[in-house]
Amino acid sequence: MSAHPWWAAGTIYQVYPRSFQDANGDGIGDLAGIARRLDHFVALGVDAIWISPIFPSPMVDFGYDVADYTGIAPMFGTLDDFDRLLAAAHARGMKLLLDFVPNHSSDQHPWFRASRASRDDPRRDWYIWRDPAPGDGPPETRPPNNWISDFGGSAWQWDAATGQFYYHAMLREQPDLNWRNPGLRRAMLDAMRFWFDRGVDGFRVDILWHMVKAESFPDNPLNPDWQPGMADMHKVLQLHSTDQPEVFAIAAEMRALADSYGDKVLIGEIYLPVERLMAYYGKDGDGVHLPFNFQLIEAPWDARGLHRLIADYEAALPRGGWPNWVLGNHDRPRIASRVGYAQARVAAMLLLTLRGTPTIYQGDELGLADGVIPPDRVQDPRELREPGLGFGRDPVRTPMPWDASPFAGFSTVEPWLPLTPDWPTRNVAAEADDPASMLALYRALLDLRRRHPALSIGAMTLIAAEGDVLAYERVHDGGRIVVALNLGAAEQSLALPKPYRALLSTRHPGAGRDPAPEGVGLDPGLRRDDDATLILAPDEGVILLMQD
C-alpha cells in the first residue's frame, strides 16, 4: 500500500460543521465540537475529514458566501481553535481537508465592496461586470444575456450606482469572481497557500466547473426538455456559463501549488457527464487528484444499470486517474431516503468496496433518512426561492444525533434545524452498542478495507450476473475477494465455482471479524444451492474471501 498515496487507499468523511457538534451551547456546531468528537472518526475507521466552509460569512448560503478566505467565522471559533483541531486530528493519524470556494465570494467581501464602489476601482475587474443588453426599456430590465442562476431567476444583478450588472451563478449575494484577472488569480492562490502553510492536507474545490465563463458571454441554448416543476436553472443548457477550456489551466495551477507541499489532495466538485468529467484529471495528470464522481447519487438503483455505469466509468478513466465514489452529500437526498434502510446497507457495502476513494457523508453511517422540516423552520435559500419543488437541502443537514439525551447530545439548546424524528433510537450511542446497526456495519466494512488491501487498492473486475445481482472481484498481491450485492427484495443466485470464506454479510452482524467464528454469516444468508451457486437473501450484500 506504500506505493499509493493516502488519499487513494483511504476513506474521506464529510463534516457539515453547523450540524455536527455544538460545544458552546448556541445550537450551531463548531470547531471545538468537531474536536470533541474526533474519536468517532477513529472508531469508525476513516482516514480524513473534509469540513464544509468555516470561513467568515454572512451565512446567506451557510458559508458558501465567503467574506474572508483566510479567517474563521466566529460562530465556528477562532484560528486557534482550528489549529487545535488540526493538531488533534493529525495526532490521531487523520488528515483534514477544507472546503475552498473559488467561483464566488460574498457580496460583503472587501474585494467586492471595492469592486462595487466605482468602475475605476482597481478591483472592479476582480468580478464580472457587464453593460445592459441593447434594446428599449430601463437598463435594469435588460440583463446582458439569458443565463439563469442555479437558485432560479436571472444570474445578473443590476447595480444602479455604477450602471452595470454583475454576474452571480448562485445567489445575488454571491457575485462570481473573474479568474481571467491575474490579480484575483494570485490572491486566491495565496489564500490556498495560507491554509497549506497552516498544515491542511488538501481541499475540496467547490463548483470547479463553473469557474470560467465564455469570454463573449453569448446566450445559453434553451433546454427543449424543460417542463414546469423542473428547477428554473434547467430552462437553459449551461453551455457557455460552465465547463470552459480555460478552467483546466487554473486547476493545473492549483495542483502545482498542492504538489509543492507534498502529499496533499485536491477534490473537485464537478457535476458533469463522465466523458466531460475526465478532463478535470488534467493533461498528463496535472488536474485535480479526484474529480468527484456523483453517479451513485443520481443513478437509478438497478443492478444491470449500475454494472454498466461502473464499467463505463472505469473505461473512461485516463491513464493514472484514480476513481472515487460518493453516495451522498449536503446537497442531495440521503441514500436511506432514496433506496430504503435495507438497501442503504447494501449501498454502504458498494461504496466501501468499489475500486477508488469513497467519501461518506455525516450521518449516513447511522442510516439517517432525510429530516422533516416544518415550513416555519426552513433555512435553505434554495427552498425559500423555489418552494414546494423539493429542491430544499435542509432535510439532509439536520443535526448529528449522538445519544438519547435532550437535543440528542448535539447541543444543550434547540438546534438550528430540527433533529430527525427517530433520533432517540437512531444515534451514535445506541448504534455503537448494537451489532446489527448501520454503524456496526460501516465499522466492519472500514475494518475490512484496512486489513485487506484488495478492497482498498486492488484491481477490480466486474462479474457477469443476472437479475438484481451486482458482483465484482477485487484482487491485490494474491488476495482475491468477491463482492456480491442483491439490489432487490427477492432471493437471488450467483454462480461462484471457487471455494470461499465469508467475511461479511449485510444481514449478519459479527461476520466482519477475521477469521469469522464458525457459522457466523453462513446460514441462512450465505449458503450454496449446490457446489457452484451462492444464494443471496433479499437485500443482502456479501464479501467473500476466495480460497484456491
mmCIF file with all atom_site columns, C-alpha atoms in Angstrom, residues 131-136 142-144:
data_model
loop_
_atom_site.group_PDB
_atom_site.id
_atom_site.type_symbol
_atom_site.label_atom_id
_atom_site.label_alt_id
_atom_site.label_comp_id
_atom_site.label_asym_id
_atom_site.label_entity_id
_atom_site.label_seq_id
_atom_site.pdbx_PDB_ins_code
_atom_site.Cartn_x
_atom_site.Cartn_y
_atom_site.Cartn_z
_atom_site.occupancy
_atom_site.B_iso_or_equiv
_atom_site.pdbx_formal_charge
_atom_site.auth_seq_id
_atom_site.auth_comp_id
_atom_site.auth_asym_id
_atom_site.auth_atom_id
_atom_site.pdbx_PDB_model_num
ATOM 1 C CA . ASP A 1 131 ? -23.392 46.614 -19.563 1.00 0.00 ? 131 ASP A CA 1
ATOM 2 C CA . PRO A 1 132 ? -27.120 46.102 -20.189 1.00 0.00 ? 132 PRO A CA 1
ATOM 3 C CA . ALA A 1 133 ? -28.107 44.412 -23.431 1.00 0.00 ? 133 ALA A CA 1
ATOM 4 C CA . PRO A 1 134 ? -29.134 46.757 -26.253 1.00 0.00 ? 134 PRO A CA 1
ATOM 5 C CA . GLY A 1 135 ? -32.830 47.499 -26.528 1.00 0.00 ? 135 GLY A CA 1
ATOM 6 C CA . ASP A 1 136 ? -35.700 49.525 -25.222 1.00 0.00 ? 136 ASP A CA 1
ATOM 7 C CA . ARG A 1 142 ? -32.051 44.304 -19.927 1.00 0.00 ? 142 ARG A CA 1
ATOM 8 C CA . PRO A 1 143 ? -29.556 41.758 -18.489 1.00 0.00 ? 143 PRO A CA 1
ATOM 9 C CA . PRO A 1 144 ? -26.521 41.036 -20.687 1.00 0.00 ? 144 PRO A CA 1
#
